[in-house]
Amino acid sequence: MRSIVISVNQFDVFPFLSASGDPMPFSERVTRLKSSLIREILAAAQRPEMMSFAGGLPAEAMLPKSEWADMPRSIGQYGMSEGEPQLREALAAQARALGIDCDASQVMIVSGSQQTLDLAAKLYIDKGTEILLEAPTYLAALQIFQLFGADCLTVPLLAEGPDLNALRQRLEQHSPSFAYLIPTFQNPSAVRYSETARDAVAALLDEFGVTLIEDEPYRELTFDGGSARPIVSRLKKASWIYTGTVSKTLMPGLRVGYLIATPDLFPHLLKLKQSADLHTNRVGQWQALQWIGSEHYEQHLLELRSFYRTRRDAFEAALQRHFADLAEWNSPQGGLFFWLTLKHKIDTRTLLDSALAQNVAFMPGEPFFADPDANPGYLRLNFSHIDPERLDEGLKRLAAVIRHTQLSQAA
């Protein structure tokens, strides 16, 4: 069996040296560039024998069948930087149905919602810029904000949303350029903010004049039918950027995401996009437009929710069998992840090599925190993608790795 070794230390800053050993003439920003932990793990997870709980991959069985015969030849040509007008209209209508006051002129199509975060970082962040984040938060957002040199202020995430006392304290003591929040089935924790928390967050951001970047990739993946208006729809004064994607509901391969922004921000974001890639995949946009707002899309969402609800239930049953003595968790009411807190804290990054040797991949929880070394003992496990027939064995092996490591460290 080919071994894969992933060291905790290899995710430190790269040594940027030329072939002769001299420093490379790169930008100061690049000195903060770190290797992506999830990229390394997902590369290992491509092995056919690997049982992976690592990435947030949709189930391939639920990727919808795509039809291309009616696509106009003109779609192969360059398009508008803002995106296809019809798709922007459809997304604006969808947002208004959620209570967001907007029109199509505020909608921009991006190459997956990750590009929204890149544009926002370019718009706001210089070295030392203060920003506000949940703890834990989305790993790829944290990476890009830190790459641009942000000083990340964090607020603990509770069962109903952020710690509001801590949030007010942060806002009173600092002047963050923006707050980045994921209020609906948060990645990695799966927390869904309550209505009360959403109102309180909006009121605080308005009071202190802090821009909100609201990220909602999992909104449609609800298993209990519950929903809540986005926080941006509750803001009265603060500027905002709202971002979403079709990657979790249609096909990630389309690379179609979107942002909606207040008029004071949109022109600047558009100029930044034009300097980055000029255009977004028109073929992917055309395919997305065949679904958004249609009856067959609504039917697809119903089937998707039922499918993932079944997978969540099977996953939780297997967790009860193998992890009841090792960890605590809440049953996610939507999204694609379980967030586990180990009862006996260890740095879960130290488990990777042993788990991969057992053909099990998972995401350690520490990198989802701005200060990973101060937050040991968490795991993010994806339940959407693994073959159900391999689920039990995969969790059994992962639990065995944790028990062995805990015993070794206690000895």
mmCIF file of N, CA, C and O in Angstrom, residues 253-351:
data_model
loop_
_atom_site.group_PDB
_atom_site.id
_atom_site.type_symbol
_atom_site.label_atom_id
_atom_site.label_comp_id
_atom_site.label_asym_id
_atom_site.label_seq_id
_atom_site.Cartn_x
_atom_site.Cartn_y
_atom_site.Cartn_z
ATOM 1 N N GLY A 253 -19.111 21.382 -10.768
ATOM 2 C CA GLY A 253 -18.318 21.529 -11.980
ATOM 3 C C GLY A 253 -18.748 22.681 -12.863
ATOM 4 O O GLY A 253 -17.987 23.095 -13.750
ATOM 5 N N LEU A 254 -19.934 23.225 -12.640
ATOM 6 C CA LEU A 254 -20.361 24.389 -13.420
ATOM 7 C C LEU A 254 -19.545 25.626 -13.065
ATOM 8 O O LEU A 254 -19.415 26.534 -13.878
ATOM 9 N N ARG A 255 -19.009 25.679 -11.843
ATOM 10 C CA ARG A 255 -18.264 26.831 -11.324
ATOM 11 C C ARG A 255 -19.076 28.102 -11.435
ATOM 12 O O ARG A 255 -18.616 29.123 -11.973
ATOM 13 N N VAL A 256 -20.293 28.059 -10.940
ATOM 14 C CA VAL A 256 -21.180 29.215 -10.962
ATOM 15 C C VAL A 256 -21.583 29.569 -9.536
ATOM 16 O O VAL A 256 -22.253 28.780 -8.851
ATOM 17 N N GLY A 257 -21.154 30.723 -9.102
ATOM 18 C CA GLY A 257 -21.609 31.306 -7.851
ATOM 19 C C GLY A 257 -22.109 32.707 -8.141
ATOM 20 O O GLY A 257 -22.117 33.154 -9.297
ATOM 21 N N TYR A 258 -22.526 33.404 -7.115
ATOM 22 C CA TYR A 258 -23.009 34.763 -7.328
ATOM 23 C C TYR A 258 -22.810 35.587 -6.069
ATOM 24 O O TYR A 258 -22.701 35.052 -4.963
ATOM 25 N N LEU A 259 -22.729 36.881 -6.270
ATOM 26 C CA LEU A 259 -22.775 37.811 -5.155
ATOM 27 C C LEU A 259 -23.828 38.862 -5.451
ATOM 28 O O LEU A 259 -24.111 39.177 -6.614
ATOM 29 N N ILE A 260 -24.421 39.373 -4.388
ATOM 30 C CA ILE A 260 -25.334 40.501 -4.458
ATOM 31 C C ILE A 260 -24.802 41.523 -3.460
ATOM 32 O O ILE A 260 -24.475 41.168 -2.324
ATOM 33 N N ALA A 261 -24.669 42.775 -3.893
ATOM 34 C CA ALA A 261 -24.041 43.768 -3.031
ATOM 35 C C ALA A 261 -24.818 45.073 -3.055
ATOM 36 O O ALA A 261 -25.514 45.385 -4.029
ATOM 37 N N THR A 262 -24.689 45.823 -1.974
ATOM 38 C CA THR A 262 -25.295 47.150 -1.930
ATOM 39 C C THR A 262 -24.654 48.038 -3.003
ATOM 40 O O THR A 262 -23.496 47.825 -3.393
ATOM 41 N N PRO A 263 -25.404 49.018 -3.516
ATOM 42 C CA PRO A 263 -24.909 49.833 -4.640
ATOM 43 C C PRO A 263 -23.600 50.559 -4.379
ATOM 44 O O PRO A 263 -22.857 50.851 -5.326
ATOM 45 N N ASP A 264 -23.273 50.839 -3.114
ATOM 46 C CA ASP A 264 -22.010 51.516 -2.832
ATOM 47 C C ASP A 264 -20.802 50.604 -3.022
ATOM 48 O O ASP A 264 -19.683 51.079 -3.243
ATOM 49 N N LEU A 265 -21.022 49.285 -2.961
ATOM 50 C CA LEU A 265 -19.925 48.326 -3.092
ATOM 51 C C LEU A 265 -19.821 47.707 -4.480
ATOM 52 O O LEU A 265 -18.726 47.359 -4.935
ATOM 53 N N PHE A 266 -20.956 47.546 -5.158
ATOM 54 C CA PHE A 266 -20.978 46.773 -6.398
ATOM 55 C C PHE A 266 -19.994 47.281 -7.455
ATOM 56 O O PHE A 266 -19.265 46.472 -8.041
ATOM 57 N N PRO A 267 -19.919 48.578 -7.762
ATOM 58 C CA PRO A 267 -18.999 49.024 -8.817
ATOM 59 C C PRO A 267 -17.540 48.668 -8.540
ATOM 60 O O PRO A 267 -16.790 48.336 -9.467
ATOM 61 N N HIS A 268 -17.138 48.727 -7.283
ATOM 62 C CA HIS A 268 -15.755 48.405 -6.927
ATOM 63 C C HIS A 268 -15.494 46.902 -7.089
ATOM 64 O O HIS A 268 -14.433 46.499 -7.575
ATOM 65 N N LEU A 269 -16.462 46.092 -6.693
ATOM 66 C CA LEU A 269 -16.317 44.646 -6.858
ATOM 67 C C LEU A 269 -16.254 44.270 -8.337
ATOM 68 O O LEU A 269 -15.507 43.373 -8.732
ATOM 69 N N LEU A 270 -17.035 44.965 -9.157
ATOM 70 C CA LEU A 270 -17.031 44.688 -10.594
ATOM 71 C C LEU A 270 -15.670 45.019 -11.206
ATOM 72 O O LEU A 270 -15.132 44.238 -12.007
ATOM 73 N N LYS A 271 -15.080 46.148 -10.831
ATOM 74 C CA LYS A 271 -13.763 46.498 -11.357
ATOM 75 C C LYS A 271 -12.712 45.478 -10.928
ATOM 76 O O LYS A 271 -11.816 45.119 -11.705
ATOM 77 N N LEU A 272 -12.823 45.004 -9.703
ATOM 78 C CA LEU A 272 -11.887 43.985 -9.239
ATOM 79 C C LEU A 272 -12.053 42.686 -10.012
ATOM 80 O O LEU A 272 -11.067 42.024 -10.349
ATOM 81 N N LYS A 273 -13.283 42.329 -10.309
ATOM 82 C CA LYS A 273 -13.502 41.113 -11.098
ATOM 83 C C LYS A 273 -12.945 41.273 -12.511
ATOM 84 O O LYS A 273 -12.338 40.341 -13.062
ATOM 85 N N GLN A 274 -13.140 42.434 -13.086
ATOM 86 C CA GLN A 274 -12.625 42.666 -14.433
ATOM 87 C C GLN A 274 -11.105 42.568 -14.469
ATOM 88 O O GLN A 274 -10.533 42.142 -15.469
ATOM 89 N N SER A 275 -10.459 42.934 -13.377
ATOM 90 C CA SER A 275 -9.001 42.820 -13.332
ATOM 91 C C SER A 275 -8.549 41.395 -13.049
ATOM 92 O O SER A 275 -7.374 41.069 -13.234
ATOM 93 N N ALA A 276 -9.478 40.543 -12.604
ATOM 94 C CA ALA A 276 -9.121 39.167 -12.254
ATOM 95 C C ALA A 276 -9.341 38.207 -13.417
ATOM 96 O O ALA A 276 -8.421 37.492 -13.836
ATOM 97 N N ASP A 277 -10.570 38.183 -13.967
ATOM 98 C CA ASP A 277 -10.837 37.201 -15.021
ATOM 99 C C ASP A 277 -11.743 37.711 -16.149
ATOM 100 O O ASP A 277 -12.034 36.977 -17.080
ATOM 101 N N LEU A 278 -12.228 38.942 -16.042
ATOM 102 C CA LEU A 278 -13.091 39.560 -17.053
ATOM 103 C C LEU A 278 -14.443 38.872 -17.205
ATOM 104 O O LEU A 278 -15.471 39.525 -17.257
ATOM 105 N N HIS A 279 -14.455 37.540 -17.300
ATOM 106 C CA HIS A 279 -15.688 36.831 -17.623
ATOM 107 C C HIS A 279 -15.827 35.579 -16.747
ATOM 108 O O HIS A 279 -14.838 35.016 -16.300
ATOM 109 N N THR A 280 -17.071 35.155 -16.560
ATOM 110 C CA THR A 280 -17.362 33.891 -15.870
ATOM 111 C C THR A 280 -17.896 32.900 -16.894
ATOM 112 O O THR A 280 -18.515 33.281 -17.889
ATOM 113 N N ASN A 281 -17.653 31.639 -16.643
ATOM 114 C CA ASN A 281 -18.060 30.525 -17.509
ATOM 115 C C ASN A 281 -19.501 30.696 -18.024
ATOM 116 O O ASN A 281 -20.461 30.493 -17.290
ATOM 117 N N ARG A 282 -19.660 31.039 -19.297
ATOM 118 C CA ARG A 282 -21.000 31.249 -19.853
ATOM 119 C C ARG A 282 -21.737 29.927 -20.052
ATOM 120 O O ARG A 282 -22.967 29.870 -19.934
ATOM 121 N N VAL A 283 -20.996 28.875 -20.357
ATOM 122 C CA VAL A 283 -21.621 27.564 -20.542
ATOM 123 C C VAL A 283 -22.239 27.101 -19.223
ATOM 124 O O VAL A 283 -23.372 26.619 -19.180
ATOM 125 N N GLY A 284 -21.497 27.270 -18.135
ATOM 126 C CA GLY A 284 -22.033 26.921 -16.821
ATOM 127 C C GLY A 284 -23.211 27.789 -16.443
ATOM 128 O O GLY A 284 -24.197 27.317 -15.864
ATOM 129 N N GLN A 285 -23.144 29.067 -16.785
ATOM 130 C CA GLN A 285 -24.260 29.966 -16.482
ATOM 131 C C GLN A 285 -25.511 29.558 -17.247
ATOM 132 O O GLN A 285 -26.626 29.598 -16.710
ATOM 133 N N TRP A 286 -25.339 29.181 -18.496
ATOM 134 C CA TRP A 286 -26.487 28.765 -19.302
ATOM 135 C C TRP A 286 -27.155 27.545 -18.666
ATOM 136 O O TRP A 286 -28.379 27.467 -18.556
ATOM 137 N N GLN A 287 -26.331 26.582 -18.242
ATOM 138 C CA GLN A 287 -26.896 25.381 -17.638
ATOM 139 C C GLN A 287 -27.609 25.723 -16.326
ATOM 140 O O GLN A 287 -28.706 25.219 -16.053
ATOM 141 N N ALA A 288 -27.005 26.586 -15.515
ATOM 142 C CA ALA A 288 -27.645 26.975 -14.263
ATOM 143 C C ALA A 288 -28.986 27.643 -14.517
ATOM 144 O O ALA A 288 -29.960 27.433 -13.775
ATOM 145 N N LEU A 289 -29.063 28.434 -15.582
ATOM 146 C CA LEU A 289 -30.297 29.141 -15.899
ATOM 147 C C LEU A 289 -31.422 28.189 -16.296
ATOM 148 O O LEU A 289 -32.603 28.526 -16.154
ATOM 149 N N GLN A 290 -31.085 26.994 -16.764
ATOM 150 C CA GLN A 290 -32.122 26.019 -17.108
ATOM 151 C C GLN A 290 -32.828 25.486 -15.859
ATOM 152 O O GLN A 290 -33.905 24.873 -15.958
ATOM 153 N N TRP A 291 -32.217 25.735 -14.681
ATOM 154 C CA TRP A 291 -32.753 25.200 -13.441
ATOM 155 C C TRP A 291 -33.318 26.274 -12.507
ATOM 156 O O TRP A 291 -34.424 26.115 -11.987
ATOM 157 N N ILE A 292 -32.562 27.345 -12.287
ATOM 158 C CA ILE A 292 -32.935 28.336 -11.277
ATOM 159 C C ILE A 292 -34.349 28.869 -11.529
ATOM 160 O O ILE A 292 -34.675 29.335 -12.610
ATOM 161 N N GLY A 293 -35.188 28.767 -10.495
ATOM 162 C CA GLY A 293 -36.546 29.295 -10.575
ATOM 163 C C GLY A 293 -37.557 28.413 -11.268
ATOM 164 O O GLY A 293 -38.731 28.785 -11.383
ATOM 165 N N SER A 294 -37.132 27.221 -11.705
ATOM 166 C CA SER A 294 -38.030 26.343 -12.454
ATOM 167 C C SER A 294 -38.705 25.323 -11.540
ATOM 168 O O SER A 294 -38.250 25.058 -10.426
ATOM 169 N N GLU A 295 -39.786 24.717 -12.021
ATOM 170 C CA GLU A 295 -40.480 23.671 -11.260
ATOM 171 C C GLU A 295 -39.590 22.443 -11.093
ATOM 172 O O GLU A 295 -39.594 21.805 -10.032
ATOM 173 N N HIS A 296 -38.847 22.084 -12.135
ATOM 174 C CA HIS A 296 -38.013 20.879 -12.002
ATOM 175 C C HIS A 296 -36.844 21.115 -11.047
ATOM 176 O O HIS A 296 -36.338 20.171 -10.437
ATOM 177 N N TYR A 297 -36.445 22.375 -10.862
ATOM 178 C CA TYR A 297 -35.434 22.665 -9.852
ATOM 179 C C TYR A 297 -36.008 22.472 -8.450
ATOM 180 O O TYR A 297 -35.355 21.882 -7.574
ATOM 181 N N GLU A 298 -37.231 22.926 -8.221
ATOM 182 C CA GLU A 298 -37.870 22.737 -6.923
ATOM 183 C C GLU A 298 -38.052 21.258 -6.613
ATOM 184 O O GLU A 298 -37.854 20.819 -5.474
ATOM 185 N N GLN A 299 -38.395 20.470 -7.630
ATOM 186 C CA GLN A 299 -38.535 19.027 -7.424
ATOM 187 C C GLN A 299 -37.178 18.401 -7.117
ATOM 188 O O GLN A 299 -37.063 17.521 -6.248
ATOM 189 N N HIS A 300 -36.151 18.852 -7.817
ATOM 190 C CA HIS A 300 -34.798 18.364 -7.559
ATOM 191 C C HIS A 300 -34.376 18.660 -6.123
ATOM 192 O O HIS A 300 -33.782 17.813 -5.445
ATOM 193 N N LEU A 301 -34.700 19.854 -5.625
ATOM 194 C CA LEU A 301 -34.348 20.213 -4.249
ATOM 195 C C LEU A 301 -35.053 19.318 -3.241
ATOM 196 O O LEU A 301 -34.456 18.910 -2.231
ATOM 197 N N LEU A 302 -36.313 19.000 -3.486
ATOM 198 C CA LEU A 302 -37.043 18.095 -2.592
ATOM 199 C C LEU A 302 -36.365 16.732 -2.536
ATOM 200 O O LEU A 302 -36.192 16.146 -1.456
ATOM 201 N N GLU A 303 -35.979 16.224 -3.688
ATOM 202 C CA GLU A 303 -35.311 14.921 -3.742
ATOM 203 C C GLU A 303 -33.940 14.987 -3.072
ATOM 204 O O GLU A 303 -33.531 14.049 -2.375
ATOM 205 N N LEU A 304 -33.243 16.102 -3.275
ATOM 206 C CA LEU A 304 -31.912 16.271 -2.699
ATOM 207 C C LEU A 304 -31.995 16.287 -1.169
ATOM 208 O O LEU A 304 -31.204 15.621 -0.477
ATOM 209 N N ARG A 305 -32.945 17.036 -0.633
ATOM 210 C CA ARG A 305 -33.095 17.105 0.826
ATOM 211 C C ARG A 305 -33.427 15.746 1.413
ATOM 212 O O ARG A 305 -32.885 15.354 2.460
ATOM 213 N N SER A 306 -34.301 15.012 0.765
ATOM 214 C CA SER A 306 -34.665 13.684 1.256
ATOM 215 C C SER A 306 -33.462 12.742 1.225
ATOM 216 O O SER A 306 -33.212 11.988 2.174
ATOM 217 N N PHE A 307 -32.701 12.800 0.144
ATOM 218 C CA PHE A 307 -31.525 11.946 -0.012
ATOM 219 C C PHE A 307 -30.499 12.232 1.079
ATOM 220 O O PHE A 307 -29.994 11.314 1.751
ATOM 221 N N TYR A 308 -30.193 13.511 1.295
ATOM 222 C CA TYR A 308 -29.181 13.860 2.288
ATOM 223 C C TYR A 308 -29.682 13.656 3.715
ATOM 224 O O TYR A 308 -28.890 13.351 4.618
ATOM 225 N N ARG A 309 -30.979 13.809 3.935
ATOM 226 C CA ARG A 309 -31.535 13.519 5.256
ATOM 227 C C ARG A 309 -31.327 12.040 5.600
ATOM 228 O O ARG A 309 -30.930 11.695 6.722
ATOM 229 N N THR A 310 -31.540 11.170 4.629
ATOM 230 C CA THR A 310 -31.327 9.741 4.839
ATOM 231 C C THR A 310 -29.863 9.448 5.135
ATOM 232 O O THR A 310 -29.537 8.659 6.035
ATOM 233 N N ARG A 311 -28.970 10.093 4.391
ATOM 234 C CA ARG A 311 -27.543 9.885 4.625
ATOM 235 C C ARG A 311 -27.117 10.434 5.987
ATOM 236 O O ARG A 311 -26.290 9.829 6.678
ATOM 237 N N ARG A 312 -27.681 11.573 6.370
ATOM 238 C CA ARG A 312 -27.370 12.122 7.699
ATOM 239 C C ARG A 312 -27.791 11.138 8.789
ATOM 240 O O ARG A 312 -27.046 10.887 9.746
ATOM 241 N N ASP A 313 -28.987 10.585 8.674
ATOM 242 C CA ASP A 313 -29.488 9.677 9.701
ATOM 243 C C ASP A 313 -28.623 8.424 9.804
ATOM 244 O O ASP A 313 -28.329 7.946 10.912
ATOM 245 N N ALA A 314 -28.216 7.880 8.654
ATOM 246 C CA ALA A 314 -27.352 6.698 8.671
ATOM 247 C C ALA A 314 -26.000 7.028 9.291
ATOM 248 O O ALA A 314 -25.423 6.219 10.037
ATOM 249 N N PHE A 315 -25.507 8.213 8.987
ATOM 250 C CA PHE A 315 -24.205 8.634 9.525
ATOM 251 C C PHE A 315 -24.284 8.785 11.041
ATOM 252 O O PHE A 315 -23.397 8.331 11.769
ATOM 253 N N GLU A 316 -25.359 9.405 11.512
ATOM 254 C CA GLU A 316 -25.486 9.596 12.954
ATOM 255 C C GLU A 316 -25.628 8.270 13.686
ATOM 256 O O GLU A 316 -25.082 8.094 14.783
ATOM 257 N N ALA A 317 -26.326 7.315 13.084
ATOM 258 C CA ALA A 317 -26.443 5.996 13.705
ATOM 259 C C ALA A 317 -25.072 5.340 13.824
ATOM 260 O O ALA A 317 -24.746 4.716 14.847
ATOM 261 N N ALA A 318 -24.242 5.489 12.789
ATOM 262 C CA ALA A 318 -22.893 4.923 12.840
ATOM 263 C C ALA A 318 -22.024 5.660 13.851
ATOM 264 O O ALA A 318 -21.197 5.045 14.543
ATOM 265 N N LEU A 319 -22.211 6.967 13.964
ATOM 266 C CA LEU A 319 -21.484 7.714 14.995
ATOM 267 C C LEU A 319 -21.851 7.210 16.394
ATOM 268 O O LEU A 319 -20.976 7.066 17.266
ATOM 269 N N GLN A 320 -23.115 6.956 16.623
ATOM 270 C CA GLN A 320 -23.541 6.448 17.926
ATOM 271 C C GLN A 320 -22.874 5.112 18.229
ATOM 272 O O GLN A 320 -22.495 4.843 19.376
ATOM 273 N N ARG A 321 -22.687 4.292 17.215
ATOM 274 C CA ARG A 321 -22.058 2.983 17.429
ATOM 275 C C ARG A 321 -20.574 3.114 17.765
ATOM 276 O O ARG A 321 -20.054 2.358 18.599
ATOM 277 N N HIS A 322 -19.888 4.045 17.118
ATOM 278 C CA HIS A 322 -18.430 4.059 17.199
ATOM 279 C C HIS A 322 -17.834 5.254 17.938
ATOM 280 O O HIS A 322 -16.671 5.186 18.354
ATOM 281 N N PHE A 323 -18.593 6.340 18.129
ATOM 282 C CA PHE A 323 -18.025 7.552 18.699
ATOM 283 C C PHE A 323 -18.703 8.017 19.982
ATOM 284 O O PHE A 323 -18.322 9.060 20.528
ATOM 285 N N ALA A 324 -19.687 7.290 20.471
ATOM 286 C CA ALA A 324 -20.446 7.767 21.630
ATOM 287 C C ALA A 324 -19.552 8.019 22.841
ATOM 288 O O ALA A 324 -19.806 8.946 23.625
ATOM 289 N N ASP A 325 -18.508 7.233 23.015
ATOM 290 C CA ASP A 325 -17.606 7.414 24.147
ATOM 291 C C ASP A 325 -16.455 8.368 23.855
ATOM 292 O O ASP A 325 -15.700 8.734 24.756
ATOM 293 N N LEU A 326 -16.333 8.776 22.588
ATOM 294 C CA LEU A 326 -15.194 9.593 22.180
ATOM 295 C C LEU A 326 -15.517 11.067 21.997
ATOM 296 O O LEU A 326 -14.665 11.926 22.204
ATOM 297 N N ALA A 327 -16.747 11.370 21.571
ATOM 298 C CA ALA A 327 -17.030 12.738 21.133
ATOM 299 C C ALA A 327 -18.476 13.123 21.395
ATOM 300 O O ALA A 327 -19.334 12.268 21.658
ATOM 301 N N GLU A 328 -18.723 14.415 21.303
ATOM 302 C CA GLU A 328 -20.078 14.957 21.364
ATOM 303 C C GLU A 328 -20.361 15.693 20.065
ATOM 304 O O GLU A 328 -19.452 16.230 19.426
ATOM 305 N N TRP A 329 -21.638 15.749 19.681
ATOM 306 C CA TRP A 329 -22.028 16.441 18.455
ATOM 307 C C TRP A 329 -23.514 16.759 18.509
ATOM 308 O O TRP A 329 -24.257 16.194 19.300
ATOM 309 N N ASN A 330 -23.918 17.696 17.656
ATOM 310 C CA ASN A 330 -25.327 17.988 17.446
ATOM 311 C C ASN A 330 -25.727 17.476 16.067
ATOM 312 O O ASN A 330 -24.932 17.547 15.117
ATOM 313 N N SER A 331 -26.938 16.992 15.967
ATOM 314 C CA SER A 331 -27.411 16.503 14.675
ATOM 315 C C SER A 331 -27.664 17.685 13.753
ATOM 316 O O SER A 331 -28.474 18.560 14.064
ATOM 317 N N PRO A 332 -26.975 17.763 12.607
ATOM 318 C CA PRO A 332 -27.157 18.912 11.711
ATOM 319 C C PRO A 332 -28.554 18.908 11.087
ATOM 320 O O PRO A 332 -29.028 17.878 10.614
ATOM 321 N N GLN A 333 -29.192 20.062 11.092
ATOM 322 C CA GLN A 333 -30.523 20.199 10.486
ATOM 323 C C GLN A 333 -30.438 20.608 9.022
ATOM 324 O O GLN A 333 -31.459 20.864 8.388
ATOM 325 N N GLY A 334 -29.227 20.659 8.498
ATOM 326 C CA GLY A 334 -29.011 20.974 7.097
ATOM 327 C C GLY A 334 -27.523 20.966 6.806
ATOM 328 O O GLY A 334 -26.691 20.746 7.683
ATOM 329 N N GLY A 335 -27.170 21.202 5.548
ATOM 330 C CA GLY A 335 -25.768 21.222 5.170
ATOM 331 C C GLY A 335 -25.226 19.837 4.914
ATOM 332 O O GLY A 335 -25.973 18.886 4.667
ATOM 333 N N LEU A 336 -23.900 19.701 5.030
ATOM 334 C CA LEU A 336 -23.236 18.456 4.632
ATOM 335 C C LEU A 336 -22.277 17.901 5.691
ATOM 336 O O LEU A 336 -21.557 16.950 5.401
ATOM 337 N N PHE A 337 -22.286 18.463 6.908
ATOM 338 C CA PHE A 337 -21.235 18.112 7.862
ATOM 339 C C PHE A 337 -21.748 17.817 9.267
ATOM 340 O O PHE A 337 -22.734 18.404 9.713
ATOM 341 N N PHE A 338 -21.021 16.924 9.943
ATOM 342 C CA PHE A 338 -21.075 16.781 11.395
ATOM 343 C C PHE A 338 -19.819 17.433 11.966
ATOM 344 O O PHE A 338 -18.723 17.297 11.407
ATOM 345 N N TRP A 339 -19.982 18.129 13.091
ATOM 346 C CA TRP A 339 -18.866 18.776 13.789
ATOM 347 C C TRP A 339 -18.735 18.096 15.138
ATOM 348 O O TRP A 339 -19.613 18.175 15.984
ATOM 349 N N LEU A 340 -17.635 17.381 15.349
ATOM 350 C CA LEU A 340 -17.431 16.593 16.549
ATOM 351 C C LEU A 340 -16.455 17.286 17.496
ATOM 352 O O LEU A 340 -15.439 17.825 17.056
ATOM 353 N N THR A 341 -16.780 17.250 18.773
ATOM 354 C CA THR A 341 -15.897 17.751 19.823
ATOM 355 C C THR A 341 -15.432 16.560 20.642
ATOM 356 O O THR A 341 -16.248 15.864 21.260
ATOM 357 N N LEU A 342 -14.144 16.286 20.625
ATOM 358 C CA LEU A 342 -13.621 15.147 21.373
ATOM 359 C C LEU A 342 -13.735 15.389 22.876
ATOM 360 O O LEU A 342 -13.504 16.503 23.358
ATOM 361 N N LYS A 343 -14.089 14.349 23.616
ATOM 362 C CA LYS A 343 -14.204 14.467 25.061
ATOM 363 C C LYS A 343 -12.835 14.603 25.721
ATOM 364 O O LYS A 343 -12.707 15.250 26.768
ATOM 365 N N HIS A 344 -11.833 13.992 25.120
ATOM 366 C CA HIS A 344 -10.454 14.123 25.596
ATOM 367 C C HIS A 344 -9.671 14.800 24.474
ATOM 368 O O HIS A 344 -9.370 14.175 23.455
ATOM 369 N N LYS A 345 -9.352 16.075 24.678
ATOM 370 C CA LYS A 345 -8.822 16.896 23.603
ATOM 371 C C LYS A 345 -7.418 16.469 23.187
ATOM 372 O O LYS A 345 -6.526 16.312 24.020
ATOM 373 N N ILE A 346 -7.258 16.285 21.874
ATOM 374 C CA ILE A 346 -5.949 16.109 21.263
ATOM 375 C C ILE A 346 -5.949 16.917 19.967
ATOM 376 O O ILE A 346 -7.010 17.247 19.441
ATOM 377 N N ASP A 347 -4.774 17.248 19.481
ATOM 378 C CA ASP A 347 -4.662 17.935 18.195
ATOM 379 C C ASP A 347 -4.988 16.917 17.109
ATOM 380 O O ASP A 347 -4.218 15.983 16.865
ATOM 381 N N THR A 348 -6.132 17.091 16.465
ATOM 382 C CA THR A 348 -6.577 16.060 15.513
ATOM 383 C C THR A 348 -5.743 16.032 14.245
ATOM 384 O O THR A 348 -5.821 15.071 13.471
ATOM 385 N N ARG A 349 -4.920 17.071 14.027
ATOM 386 C CA ARG A 349 -3.994 17.021 12.890
ATOM 387 C C ARG A 349 -2.996 15.890 13.048
ATOM 388 O O ARG A 349 -2.484 15.352 12.050
ATOM 389 N N THR A 350 -2.704 15.518 14.300
ATOM 390 C CA THR A 350 -1.751 14.440 14.542
ATOM 391 C C THR A 350 -2.333 13.072 14.201
ATOM 392 O O THR A 350 -1.610 12.077 14.191
ATOM 393 N N LEU A 351 -3.637 13.016 13.927
ATOM 394 C CA LEU A 351 -4.278 11.751 13.576
ATOM 395 C C LEU A 351 -4.209 11.434 12.086
ATOM 396 O O LEU A 351 -4.480 10.304 11.672
#
